[in-house]
Tab-separated table of C-alpha atoms in Angstrom:
chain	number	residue	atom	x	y	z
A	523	UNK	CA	-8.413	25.163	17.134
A	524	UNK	CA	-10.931	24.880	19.648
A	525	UNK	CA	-10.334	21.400	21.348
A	526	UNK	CA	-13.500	18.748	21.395
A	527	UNK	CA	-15.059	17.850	24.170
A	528	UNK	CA	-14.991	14.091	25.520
A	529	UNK	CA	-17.899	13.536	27.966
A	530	UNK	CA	-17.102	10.231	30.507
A	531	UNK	CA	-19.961	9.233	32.935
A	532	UNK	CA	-18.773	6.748	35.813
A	533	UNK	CA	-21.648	5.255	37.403
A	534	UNK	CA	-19.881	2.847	39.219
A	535	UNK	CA	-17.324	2.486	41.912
A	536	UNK	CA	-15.110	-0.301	39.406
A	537	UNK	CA	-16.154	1.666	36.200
A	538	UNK	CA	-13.258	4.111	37.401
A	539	UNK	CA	-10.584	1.369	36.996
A	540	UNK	CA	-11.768	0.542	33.977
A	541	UNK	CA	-11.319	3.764	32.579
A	542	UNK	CA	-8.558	5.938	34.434
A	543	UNK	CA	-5.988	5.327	32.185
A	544	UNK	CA	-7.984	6.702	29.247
A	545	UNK	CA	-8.918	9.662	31.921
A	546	UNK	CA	-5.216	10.559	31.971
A	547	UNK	CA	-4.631	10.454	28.836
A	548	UNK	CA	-7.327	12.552	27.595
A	549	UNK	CA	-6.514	15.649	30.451
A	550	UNK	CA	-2.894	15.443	28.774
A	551	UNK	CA	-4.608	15.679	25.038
A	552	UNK	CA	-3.526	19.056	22.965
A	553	UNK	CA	-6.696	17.949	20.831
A	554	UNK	CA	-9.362	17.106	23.149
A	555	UNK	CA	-11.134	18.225	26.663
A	556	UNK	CA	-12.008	15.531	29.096
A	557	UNK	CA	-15.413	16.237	30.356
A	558	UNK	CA	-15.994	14.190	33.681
A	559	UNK	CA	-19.354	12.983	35.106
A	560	UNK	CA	-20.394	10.980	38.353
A	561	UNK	CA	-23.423	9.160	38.668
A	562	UNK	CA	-25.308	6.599	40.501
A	563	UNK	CA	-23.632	4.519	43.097
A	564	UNK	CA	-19.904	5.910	42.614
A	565	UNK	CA	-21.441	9.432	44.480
A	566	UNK	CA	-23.016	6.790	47.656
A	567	UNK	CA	-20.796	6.372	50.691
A	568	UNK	CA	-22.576	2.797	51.424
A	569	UNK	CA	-20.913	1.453	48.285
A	570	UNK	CA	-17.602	3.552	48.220
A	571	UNK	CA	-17.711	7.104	47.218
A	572	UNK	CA	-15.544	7.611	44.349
A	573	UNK	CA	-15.659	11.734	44.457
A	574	UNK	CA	-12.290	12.390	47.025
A	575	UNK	CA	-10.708	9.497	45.058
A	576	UNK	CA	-10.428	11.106	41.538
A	577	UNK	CA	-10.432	14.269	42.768
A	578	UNK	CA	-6.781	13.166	44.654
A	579	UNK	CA	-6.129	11.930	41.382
A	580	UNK	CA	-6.086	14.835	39.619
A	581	UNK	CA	-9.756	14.993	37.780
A	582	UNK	CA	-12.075	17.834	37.910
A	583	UNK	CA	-15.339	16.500	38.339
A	584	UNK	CA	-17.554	18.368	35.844
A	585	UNK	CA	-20.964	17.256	36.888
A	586	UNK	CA	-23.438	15.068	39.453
A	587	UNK	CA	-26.040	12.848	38.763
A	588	UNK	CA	-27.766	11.628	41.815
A	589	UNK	CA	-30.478	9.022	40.202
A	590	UNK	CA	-29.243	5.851	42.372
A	591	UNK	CA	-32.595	4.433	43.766
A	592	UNK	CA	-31.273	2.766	47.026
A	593	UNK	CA	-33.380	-0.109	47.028
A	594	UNK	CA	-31.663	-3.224	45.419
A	595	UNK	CA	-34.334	-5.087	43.399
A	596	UNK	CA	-34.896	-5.206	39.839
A	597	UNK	CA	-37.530	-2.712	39.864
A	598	UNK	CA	-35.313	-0.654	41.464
A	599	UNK	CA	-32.690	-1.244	39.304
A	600	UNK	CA	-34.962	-0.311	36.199
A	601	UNK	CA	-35.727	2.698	37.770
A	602	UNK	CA	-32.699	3.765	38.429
A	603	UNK	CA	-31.411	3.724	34.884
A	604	UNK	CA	-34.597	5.617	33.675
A	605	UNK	CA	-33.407	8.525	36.313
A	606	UNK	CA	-30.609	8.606	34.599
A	607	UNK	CA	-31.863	9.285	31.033
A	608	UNK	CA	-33.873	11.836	32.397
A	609	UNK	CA	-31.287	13.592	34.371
A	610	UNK	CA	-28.153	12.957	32.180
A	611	UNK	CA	-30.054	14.175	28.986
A	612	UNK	CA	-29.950	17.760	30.796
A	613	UNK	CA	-26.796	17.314	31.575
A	614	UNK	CA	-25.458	16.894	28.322
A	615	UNK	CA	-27.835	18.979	26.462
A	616	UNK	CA	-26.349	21.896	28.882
A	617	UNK	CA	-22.803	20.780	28.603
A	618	UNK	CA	-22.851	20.160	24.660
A	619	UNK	CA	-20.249	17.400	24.393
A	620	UNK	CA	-18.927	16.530	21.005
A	621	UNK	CA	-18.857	12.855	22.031
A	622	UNK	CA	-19.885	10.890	24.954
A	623	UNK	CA	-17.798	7.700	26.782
A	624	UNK	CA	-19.941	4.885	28.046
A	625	UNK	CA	-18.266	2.008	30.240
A	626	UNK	CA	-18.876	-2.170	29.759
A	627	UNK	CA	-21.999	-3.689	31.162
A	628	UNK	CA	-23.623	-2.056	34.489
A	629	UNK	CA	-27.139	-1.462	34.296
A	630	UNK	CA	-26.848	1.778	34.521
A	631	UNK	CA	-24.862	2.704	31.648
A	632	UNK	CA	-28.109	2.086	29.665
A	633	UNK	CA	-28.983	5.693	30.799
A	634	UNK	CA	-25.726	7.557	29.349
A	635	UNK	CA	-26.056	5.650	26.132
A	636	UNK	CA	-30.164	6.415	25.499
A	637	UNK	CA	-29.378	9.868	26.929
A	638	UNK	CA	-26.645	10.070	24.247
A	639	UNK	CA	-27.997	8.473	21.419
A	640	UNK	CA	-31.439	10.099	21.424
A	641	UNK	CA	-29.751	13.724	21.133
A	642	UNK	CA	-27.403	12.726	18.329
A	643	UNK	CA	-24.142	13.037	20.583
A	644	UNK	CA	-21.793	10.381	18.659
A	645	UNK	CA	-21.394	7.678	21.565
A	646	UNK	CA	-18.004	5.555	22.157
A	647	UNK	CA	-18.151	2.537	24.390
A	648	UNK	CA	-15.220	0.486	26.057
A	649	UNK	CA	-15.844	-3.210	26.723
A	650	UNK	CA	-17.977	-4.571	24.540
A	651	UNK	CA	-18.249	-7.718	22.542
A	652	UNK	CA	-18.106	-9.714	25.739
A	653	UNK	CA	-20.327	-12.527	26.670
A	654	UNK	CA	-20.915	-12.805	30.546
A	655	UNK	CA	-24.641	-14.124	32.400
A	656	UNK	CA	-26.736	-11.868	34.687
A	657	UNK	CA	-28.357	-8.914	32.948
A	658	UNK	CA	-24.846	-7.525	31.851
A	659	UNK	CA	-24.735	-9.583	28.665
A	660	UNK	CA	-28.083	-8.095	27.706
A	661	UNK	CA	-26.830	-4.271	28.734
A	662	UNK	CA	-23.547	-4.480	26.850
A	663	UNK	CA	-24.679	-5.734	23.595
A	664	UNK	CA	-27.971	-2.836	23.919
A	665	UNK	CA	-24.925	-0.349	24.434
A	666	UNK	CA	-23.301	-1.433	21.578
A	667	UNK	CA	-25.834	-1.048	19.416
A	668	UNK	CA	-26.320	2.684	20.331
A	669	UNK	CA	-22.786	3.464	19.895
A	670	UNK	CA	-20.765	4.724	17.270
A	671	UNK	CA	-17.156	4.073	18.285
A	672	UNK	CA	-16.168	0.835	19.957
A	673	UNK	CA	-13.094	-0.125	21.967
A	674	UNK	CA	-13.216	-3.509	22.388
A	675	UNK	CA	-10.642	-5.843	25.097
A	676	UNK	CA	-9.951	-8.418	22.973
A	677	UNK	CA	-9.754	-10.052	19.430
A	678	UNK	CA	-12.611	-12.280	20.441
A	679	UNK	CA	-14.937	-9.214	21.138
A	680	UNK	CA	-13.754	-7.414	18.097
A	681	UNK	CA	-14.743	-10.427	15.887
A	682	UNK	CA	-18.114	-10.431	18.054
A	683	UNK	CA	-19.517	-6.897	17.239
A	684	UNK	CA	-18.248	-7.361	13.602
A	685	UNK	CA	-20.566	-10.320	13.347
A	686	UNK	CA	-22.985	-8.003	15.109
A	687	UNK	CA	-23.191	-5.952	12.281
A	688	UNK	CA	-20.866	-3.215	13.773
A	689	UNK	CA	-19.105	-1.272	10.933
A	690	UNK	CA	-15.728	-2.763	11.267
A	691	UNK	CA	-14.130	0.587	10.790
A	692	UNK	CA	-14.842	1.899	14.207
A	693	UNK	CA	-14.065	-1.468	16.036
A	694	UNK	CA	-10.795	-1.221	17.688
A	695	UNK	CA	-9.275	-3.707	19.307
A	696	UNK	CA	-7.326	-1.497	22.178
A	697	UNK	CA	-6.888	-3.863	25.036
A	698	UNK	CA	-8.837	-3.224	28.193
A	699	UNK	CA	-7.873	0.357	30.335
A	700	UNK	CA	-7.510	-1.531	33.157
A	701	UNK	CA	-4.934	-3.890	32.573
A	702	UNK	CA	-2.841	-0.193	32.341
A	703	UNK	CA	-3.118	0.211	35.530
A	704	UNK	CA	-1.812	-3.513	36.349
A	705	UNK	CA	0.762	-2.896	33.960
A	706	UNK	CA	1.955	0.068	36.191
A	707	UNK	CA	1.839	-2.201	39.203
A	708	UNK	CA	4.015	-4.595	38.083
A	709	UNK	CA	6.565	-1.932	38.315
A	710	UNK	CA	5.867	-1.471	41.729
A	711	UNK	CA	4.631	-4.665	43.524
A	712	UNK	CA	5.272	-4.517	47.342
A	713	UNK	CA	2.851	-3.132	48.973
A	714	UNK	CA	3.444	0.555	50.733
A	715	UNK	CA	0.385	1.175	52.662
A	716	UNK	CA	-1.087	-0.354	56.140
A	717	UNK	CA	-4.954	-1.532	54.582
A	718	UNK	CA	-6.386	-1.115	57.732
A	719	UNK	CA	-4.872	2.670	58.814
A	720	UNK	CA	-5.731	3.916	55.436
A	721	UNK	CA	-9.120	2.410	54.505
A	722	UNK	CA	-10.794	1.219	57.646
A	723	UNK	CA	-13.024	-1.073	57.545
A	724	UNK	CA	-14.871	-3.509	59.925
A	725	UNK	CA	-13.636	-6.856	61.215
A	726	UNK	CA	-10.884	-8.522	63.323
A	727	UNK	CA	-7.920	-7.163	60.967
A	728	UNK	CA	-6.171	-10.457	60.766
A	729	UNK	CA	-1.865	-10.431	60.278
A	730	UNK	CA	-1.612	-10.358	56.399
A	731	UNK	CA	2.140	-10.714	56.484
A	732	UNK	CA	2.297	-14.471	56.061
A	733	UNK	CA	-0.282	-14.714	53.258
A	734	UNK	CA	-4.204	-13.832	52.463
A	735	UNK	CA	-6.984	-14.225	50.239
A	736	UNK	CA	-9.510	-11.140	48.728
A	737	UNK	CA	-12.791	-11.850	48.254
A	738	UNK	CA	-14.887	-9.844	46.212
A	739	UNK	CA	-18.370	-11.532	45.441
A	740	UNK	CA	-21.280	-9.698	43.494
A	741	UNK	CA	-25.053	-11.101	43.792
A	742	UNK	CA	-26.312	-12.911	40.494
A	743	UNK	CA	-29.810	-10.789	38.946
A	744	UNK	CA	-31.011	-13.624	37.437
A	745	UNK	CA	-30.501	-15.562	40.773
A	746	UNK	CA	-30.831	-12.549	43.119
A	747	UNK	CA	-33.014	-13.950	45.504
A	748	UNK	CA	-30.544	-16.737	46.476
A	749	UNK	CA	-27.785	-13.953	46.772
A	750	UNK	CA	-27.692	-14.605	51.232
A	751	UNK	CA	-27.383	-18.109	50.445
A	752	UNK	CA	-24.382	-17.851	47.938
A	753	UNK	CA	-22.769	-15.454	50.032
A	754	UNK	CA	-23.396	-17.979	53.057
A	755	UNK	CA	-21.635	-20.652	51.136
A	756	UNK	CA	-18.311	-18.499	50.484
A	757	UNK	CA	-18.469	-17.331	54.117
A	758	UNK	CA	-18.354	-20.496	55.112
A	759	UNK	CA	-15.719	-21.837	53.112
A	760	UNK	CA	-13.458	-18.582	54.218
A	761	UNK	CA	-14.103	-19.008	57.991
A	762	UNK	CA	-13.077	-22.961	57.383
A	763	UNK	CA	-9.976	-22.087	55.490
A	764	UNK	CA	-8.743	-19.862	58.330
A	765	UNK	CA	-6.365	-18.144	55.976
A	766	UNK	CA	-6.617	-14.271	56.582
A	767	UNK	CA	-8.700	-12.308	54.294
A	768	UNK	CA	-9.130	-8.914	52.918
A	769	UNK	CA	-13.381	-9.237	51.917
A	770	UNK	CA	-14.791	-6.052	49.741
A	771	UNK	CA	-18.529	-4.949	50.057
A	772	UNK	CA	-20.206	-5.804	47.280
A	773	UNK	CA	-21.311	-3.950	44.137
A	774	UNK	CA	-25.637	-2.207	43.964
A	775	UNK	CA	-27.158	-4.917	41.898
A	776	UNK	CA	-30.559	-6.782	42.428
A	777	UNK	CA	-29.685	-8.879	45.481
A	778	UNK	CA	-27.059	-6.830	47.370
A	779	UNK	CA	-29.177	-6.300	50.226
A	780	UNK	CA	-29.373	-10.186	50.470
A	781	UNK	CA	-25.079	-10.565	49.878
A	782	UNK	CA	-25.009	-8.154	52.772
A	783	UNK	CA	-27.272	-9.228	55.389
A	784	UNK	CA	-25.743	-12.748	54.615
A	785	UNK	CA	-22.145	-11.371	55.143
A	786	UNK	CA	-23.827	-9.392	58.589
A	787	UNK	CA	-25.634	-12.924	59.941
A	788	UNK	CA	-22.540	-14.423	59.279
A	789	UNK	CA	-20.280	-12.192	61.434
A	790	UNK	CA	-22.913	-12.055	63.927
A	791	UNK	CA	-23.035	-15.395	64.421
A	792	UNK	CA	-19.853	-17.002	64.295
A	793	UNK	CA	-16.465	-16.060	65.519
A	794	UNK	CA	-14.953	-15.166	61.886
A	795	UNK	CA	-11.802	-13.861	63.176
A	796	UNK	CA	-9.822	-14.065	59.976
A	797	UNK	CA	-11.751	-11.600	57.851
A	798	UNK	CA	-11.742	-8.013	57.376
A	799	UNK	CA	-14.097	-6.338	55.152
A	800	UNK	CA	-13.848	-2.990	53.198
A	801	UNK	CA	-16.164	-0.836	51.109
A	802	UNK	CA	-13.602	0.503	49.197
A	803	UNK	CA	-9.997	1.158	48.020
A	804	UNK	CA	-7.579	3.277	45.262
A	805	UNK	CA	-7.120	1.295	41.848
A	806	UNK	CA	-3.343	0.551	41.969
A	807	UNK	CA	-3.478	0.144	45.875
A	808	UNK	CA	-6.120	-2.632	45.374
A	809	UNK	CA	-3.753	-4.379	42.622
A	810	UNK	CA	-1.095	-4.309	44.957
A	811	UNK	CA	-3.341	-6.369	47.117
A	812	UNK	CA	-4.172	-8.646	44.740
A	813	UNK	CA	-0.558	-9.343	43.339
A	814	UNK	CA	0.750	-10.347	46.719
A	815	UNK	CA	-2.097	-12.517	47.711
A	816	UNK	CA	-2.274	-16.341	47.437
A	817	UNK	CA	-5.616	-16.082	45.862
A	818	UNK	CA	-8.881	-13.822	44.801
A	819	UNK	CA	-12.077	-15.222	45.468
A	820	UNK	CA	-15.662	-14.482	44.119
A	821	UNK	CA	-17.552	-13.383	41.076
A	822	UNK	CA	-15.436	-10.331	40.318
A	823	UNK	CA	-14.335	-9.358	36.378
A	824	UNK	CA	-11.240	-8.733	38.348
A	825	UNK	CA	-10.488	-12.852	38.603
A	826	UNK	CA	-10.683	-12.933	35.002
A	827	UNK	CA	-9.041	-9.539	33.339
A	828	UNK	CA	-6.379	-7.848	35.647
A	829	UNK	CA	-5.552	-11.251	37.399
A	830	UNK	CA	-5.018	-13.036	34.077
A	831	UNK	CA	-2.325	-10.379	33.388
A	832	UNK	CA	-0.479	-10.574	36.120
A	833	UNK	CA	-0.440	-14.153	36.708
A	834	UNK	CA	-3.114	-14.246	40.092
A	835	UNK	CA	-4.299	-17.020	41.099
A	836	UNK	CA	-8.317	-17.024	40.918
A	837	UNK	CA	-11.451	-19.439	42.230
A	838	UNK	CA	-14.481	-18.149	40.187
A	839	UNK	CA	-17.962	-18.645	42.228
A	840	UNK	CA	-21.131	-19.397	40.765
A	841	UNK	CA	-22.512	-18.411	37.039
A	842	UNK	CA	-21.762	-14.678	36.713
A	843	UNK	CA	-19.198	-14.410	34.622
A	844	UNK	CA	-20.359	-17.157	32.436
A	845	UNK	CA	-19.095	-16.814	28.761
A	846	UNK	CA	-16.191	-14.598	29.693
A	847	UNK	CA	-12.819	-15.742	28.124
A	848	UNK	CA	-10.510	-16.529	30.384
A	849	UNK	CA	-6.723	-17.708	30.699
A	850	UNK	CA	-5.287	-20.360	33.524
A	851	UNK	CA	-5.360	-18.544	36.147
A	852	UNK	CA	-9.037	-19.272	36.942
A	853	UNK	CA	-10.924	-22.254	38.318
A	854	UNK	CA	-14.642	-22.461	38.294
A	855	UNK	CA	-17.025	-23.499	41.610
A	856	UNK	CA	-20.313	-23.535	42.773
A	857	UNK	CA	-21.698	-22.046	44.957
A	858	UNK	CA	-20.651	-25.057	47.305
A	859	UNK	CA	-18.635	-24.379	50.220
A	860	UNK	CA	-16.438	-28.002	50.045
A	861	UNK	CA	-16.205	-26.913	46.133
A	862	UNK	CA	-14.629	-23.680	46.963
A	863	UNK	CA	-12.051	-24.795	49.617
A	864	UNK	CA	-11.008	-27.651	47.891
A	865	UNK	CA	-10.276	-24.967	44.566
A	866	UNK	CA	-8.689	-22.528	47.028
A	867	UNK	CA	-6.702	-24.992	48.312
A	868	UNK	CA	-5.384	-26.579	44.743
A	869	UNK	CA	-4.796	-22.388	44.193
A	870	UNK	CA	-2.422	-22.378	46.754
A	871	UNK	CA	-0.370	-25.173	46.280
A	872	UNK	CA	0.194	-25.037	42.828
A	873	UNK	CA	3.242	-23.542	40.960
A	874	UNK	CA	3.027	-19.963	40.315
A	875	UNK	CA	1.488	-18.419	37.228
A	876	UNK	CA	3.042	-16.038	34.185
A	877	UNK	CA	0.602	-13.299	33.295
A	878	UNK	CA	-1.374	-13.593	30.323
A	879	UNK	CA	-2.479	-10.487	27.296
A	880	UNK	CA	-5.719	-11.913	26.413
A	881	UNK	CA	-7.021	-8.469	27.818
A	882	UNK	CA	-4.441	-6.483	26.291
A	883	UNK	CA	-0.552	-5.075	27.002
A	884	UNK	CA	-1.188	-2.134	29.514
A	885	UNK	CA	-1.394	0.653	26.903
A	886	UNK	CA	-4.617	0.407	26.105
A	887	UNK	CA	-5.395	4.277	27.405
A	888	UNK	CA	-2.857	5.930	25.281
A	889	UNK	CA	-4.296	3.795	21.853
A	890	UNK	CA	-7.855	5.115	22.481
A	891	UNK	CA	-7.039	8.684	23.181
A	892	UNK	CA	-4.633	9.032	19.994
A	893	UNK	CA	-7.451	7.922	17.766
A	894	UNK	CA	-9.712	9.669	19.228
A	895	UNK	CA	-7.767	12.675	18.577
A	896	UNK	CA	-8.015	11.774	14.566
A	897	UNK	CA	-11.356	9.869	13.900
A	898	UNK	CA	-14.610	11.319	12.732
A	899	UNK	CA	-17.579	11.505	15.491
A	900	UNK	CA	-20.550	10.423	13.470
A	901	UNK	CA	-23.698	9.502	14.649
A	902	UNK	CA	-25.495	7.712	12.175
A	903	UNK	CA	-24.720	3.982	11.381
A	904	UNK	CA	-23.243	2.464	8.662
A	905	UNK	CA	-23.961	-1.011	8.482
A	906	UNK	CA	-21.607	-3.233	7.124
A	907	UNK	CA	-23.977	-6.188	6.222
């Protein structure tokens, strides 16, 4: 029995995370072939190139797309995505996938679903059924709708595309892929790895020993012209709290080149000698991080999925991830520098937190993959209303 053929685009350096579990799960499949494609700002050394990291992991990278326009407006961002229909629909057209894996909310991943779609190529999508601001709201609902096949996070988001109209037949409620790899973490907590020998990095590489924060902060589209003057406002609350810090670069979105000439003023200057920024790191070595520090910082999906399952402590900055359901491991600022030390600050001296499911268990890879291996790839919708 020839064995079908699972196409997964990852546009995105965190789209990996999301999605490695299901990776491994489908290159172990007797039933199905993982076919593996890299797009956009996951193939761009400025954001973290993602190639050397799945290919240590084991993946075969089956194709390329180079359609990241390096300018980070909206236009650009628009752009972007309609280089990417162009370019994946060759791709798959030549490559004749029997189904075709689109991840969350990214911009972006408006190209591999049109692509998809148009050519009648069944599409699955992980992630949606999620309400968030910025444009992501807007992109993950539009992917749902061009899917077929939806693995949802939660029981929230399966009731969501239900009321959506989604045929409740191909809703599946699997848990979100990466809480697997947190799950696998947990196993494993210390960290075994010096940061700053094995990912580099610029700054002052403060001790981390005694306790640190990550910071991981995205620019707002809807706000991204204020994006240096958020950033400012976190910058300032770090370099105030004096705690060390482990700060990653931020994500290509409308507004990044305003997040990092903020974070590049900033270090210029004033003496922030307690920081240490990074472009990029390994999934699991990046949870270690986070489950050994006092607290994550930001705008991040990370604060509100993978650190509500392993019981992180997390200050959520500014309106980005809006919506989202989210456990107690969270407190929401403003963009307000007193606002954020003073919820850092109640972070660390409060009593420390049990994990939380509301993303799912940490098998979430395995469920998709097994029914994948026995549902029907259809292309046409059935609407249940």
């Amino acid at each position: 029995m020839n064995k079908r053929k699972i196409c997964v685009v990852i546009t995105a350096r965190p789209s990996y995370s999301r999605v490695k579990s299901v990776l491994n799960a489908l290159k172990n499949s007797k039933s199905l072939e993982l076919q593996l494609i890299l797009a956009g700002s996951a193939l761009i050394s400025k954001y973290g190139n993602m190639v050397e990291i799945i290919e240590d992991d084991g993946f075969e990278i089956s194709a390329k797309v180079y359609n990241l326009l390096v300018v980070e407006n909206q236009t650009a961002m628009a752009k972007t995505t309609s280089i990417a229909i162009m370019e994946l629909s060759n791709v798959f057209f030549n490559m004749k996938p029997d189904a075709v894996m689109t991840i969350a909310d990214r911009y972006e991943t408006l190209g591999t679903s049109i692509a998809a779609a148009y050519q009648n190529i069944p599409l699955i999508h992980l992630q949606g059924g999620e309400v968030t601001g910025n444009i992501d709201e807007k992109v993950r609902h539009a992917n749902t709708k061009l899917a077929d096949i939806h693995f949802v996070s939660s029981k929230l988001a399966e009731n969501r595309l239900i009321k959506m109209g989604e045929n409740p037949h191909n809703v599946f409620n699997t848990g979100c892929p990466s809480v697997d790899i947190a799950r696998d973490v947990l196993t494993k907590p210390q960290i075994d790895f010096n940061i700053y020998d094995k990912y580099g990095g610029v700054g002052s590489k403060p001790n981390i020993d005694e306790g640190y924060l990550i910071v991981m902060q995205h620019p707002e589209t809807n706000e991204y012209k204020n994006a240096k003057k958020h950033i400012i406002e976190t910058l300032a609350a770090i370099h105030e709290l004096k705690i060390p810090t482990v700060w990653f670069w931020p994500n290509v979105d409308a507004g990044s080149d305003g997040t990092s000439s903020g974070i590049r003023f900033y270090r210029e200057n004033f003496d922030i000698n307690n920081v240490h920024f990074i472009k990029n790191i390994e999934p699991s070595d990046f949870l270690q991080l986070l489950i050994n520090s006092l607290c994550i910082v930001g705008n991040s999906s990370v604060a509100i999925r993978e650190c509500n399952f392993l019981g992180v402590k997390a200050v959520n900055v500014g309106k980005r991830q809006i919506g989202r359901q989210r456990g107690n491991n969270v407190i929401d600022v403003d963009y307000d520098k007193n606002q954020i030390i003073d919820a850092v600050n109640k972070q660390i001296e409060s009593e420390k937190l049990n994990g939380e499911q509301i993303y799912g268990d940490g098998y979430s890879g395995e469920r998709i993959v097994k029914i994948l291996e026995k549902i029907d790839f259809n292309y046409t919708k059935i609407l249940s209303y």
